[in-house]
Amino acid sequence: MGKRPPKYSAGALIKHGLTRGDWPRMWRRPEMRSSYDVVIIGGGLHGLATAYYLAENHGITNVAVVDKGYIGGGGSGRNTAIVRSNYLTPEGVAFYDRSLDLYNTMATDLNLNIMFSKRGHLTLAHTDSALRTMHWRAEVNKLQGIDSSVIDAQEVKKQAPSLDVSQNTRYPILGALHHPPGGIVRHDAVVWGYARGADVHDVHILQETEVLDIMVEGGSGPGGKGAGGKVTGVKTSRGDISAPIVVNCTAGWASLISNMAGVPLPITTHPLQAAVTEPCKVFLPTVVVSGSLHVYVSQTDRGELVFGASVDPVGTYRVNGTLEFTEELAGHVLELMPGISKMRLLRQWSGLCDMTPDYSPVMGNTPVEGYLVDVGWGTYGFKAGPVAGETLAETIATGRNADLISAFGIERFTEGDLVGEKGAAAVGH
Ligand code: PYC
């Protein structure tokens, strides 16, 4: 435990740069074994974090992370990199706050600059009912020690001077939920940091390895799969792997992968579109979200504005951008910040969001022994990655769902014990 990636002195870095020296790989391309103690499906932030914490916190290192593409090529590379813990339910607040703690120490823990910019987070209220929900969230947050409060329109203007807070607009800003610990993070650095941290512990990261089936025996469903069964491994495009524990850490394809184990999930998959502008002088010092206008925006340290929206209303697996999105986004953004009308959009993209009925994830053990899920991440997967990995690793190591995820179990959908987080989603859905 506690293995660290090598550190380089400034002199060694300069020498490497000038001599084009032999840079060590951040993670290897190992030969696939025929069996592992744990197979994690999905080489994104969640899968890699799970592998890292299994090794780092529990000494479980005979682990493979398999991905049909390249690591970080799914939701981890397609999000808008916002972190915060100002949720609506006590379960959500505690969970996302632990993730923020882990983000706070991550640069040191993983020895990589993840560019965490703790710049604060504003969720605007344009109606009395939205303001009421902000007060509700602020009180839930404060009860759990989270720095979160409702501020009025004048204070909003101080936090984000480019916002139009005049009261004669279509959606006047009445106030906002202000959450100073929120911010943005360099998303790929987080993926790379966990990948390197896991690789140092000899975890196998197997890219371009597609899972074709999950092998289960003794279950009550067709082919011996489903409830009451036991996992025995996975079939992949590079051959079979036997494993007593298989973890579904996928986004976008979570329900299709889960069907392979005979464990259906209450998930619908929708694209979420995002876009980035050309860079300009930094003028937006905080993250701004408007649920009513279906938009959120932050400015990177390079000066680009990064925008996101609500999920597209129709469920598909498509990840291209649409002109309708761009038009709608521009209209809504200009209502908030009329001053940026001359800025040009550079590019747009989509990520796939697995939406659950209560806007909370599905995590932990399932009715198939040895098959665990870390899915249903909707529009909130990036901020949850570290705590998802930490709690999943604990669940695997101890055999029982970690306390922080006990409310997110799959059984809540049959027991009717939902964790309704819709009021704290960044945007309307
Ligand atoms: O929940 O903070 C959020 C979020 C940001 C982007 C998408 N969801």
Short mmCIF file of N, CA, C and O and ligand atoms in Angstrom, two decimals, residues 80 82 84 87 296 379 383 426, ligand 1:
data_model
loop_
_atom_site.label_atom_id
_atom_site.label_comp_id
_atom_site.label_asym_id
_atom_site.label_seq_id
_atom_site.Cartn_x
_atom_site.Cartn_y
_atom_site.Cartn_z
N THR A 80 -18.40 18.70 -18.11
CA THR A 80 -17.99 20.11 -18.03
C THR A 80 -17.20 20.39 -16.74
O THR A 80 -17.04 21.54 -16.34
N ILE A 82 -17.39 20.24 -13.50
CA ILE A 82 -17.84 21.01 -12.33
C ILE A 82 -17.87 20.10 -11.10
O ILE A 82 -18.33 18.96 -11.18
N ARG A 84 -19.00 20.10 -6.82
CA ARG A 84 -19.78 20.82 -5.79
C ARG A 84 -20.42 19.77 -4.88
O ARG A 84 -20.46 18.58 -5.24
N TYR A 87 -26.09 19.52 -2.57
CA TYR A 87 -27.23 18.71 -3.02
C TYR A 87 -28.46 18.96 -2.15
O TYR A 87 -28.45 19.82 -1.25
N TYR A 296 -25.42 26.06 -17.94
CA TYR A 296 -24.41 26.35 -16.92
C TYR A 296 -23.13 26.74 -17.65
O TYR A 296 -22.89 26.31 -18.79
N THR A 379 -26.15 13.40 -14.90
CA THR A 379 -25.30 14.55 -15.23
C THR A 379 -24.35 14.88 -14.08
O THR A 379 -23.86 15.99 -13.97
N LYS A 383 -18.26 14.73 -10.75
CA LYS A 383 -18.00 15.20 -9.38
C LYS A 383 -17.98 14.04 -8.38
O LYS A 383 -17.40 14.15 -7.32
N ALA A 426 -28.05 20.08 -11.89
CA ALA A 426 -27.56 21.39 -12.30
C ALA A 426 -28.57 22.11 -13.18
O ALA A 426 -28.63 23.32 -13.23
O1 PYC B 1 -24.76 18.75 -11.44
O2 PYC B 1 -23.26 20.32 -11.23
C1 PYC B 1 -23.91 19.53 -11.89
C2 PYC B 1 -23.63 19.48 -13.35
C3 PYC B 1 -22.78 20.24 -14.05
C4 PYC B 1 -22.85 19.85 -15.34
C5 PYC B 1 -23.76 18.85 -15.44
N1 PYC B 1 -24.24 18.63 -14.20
#
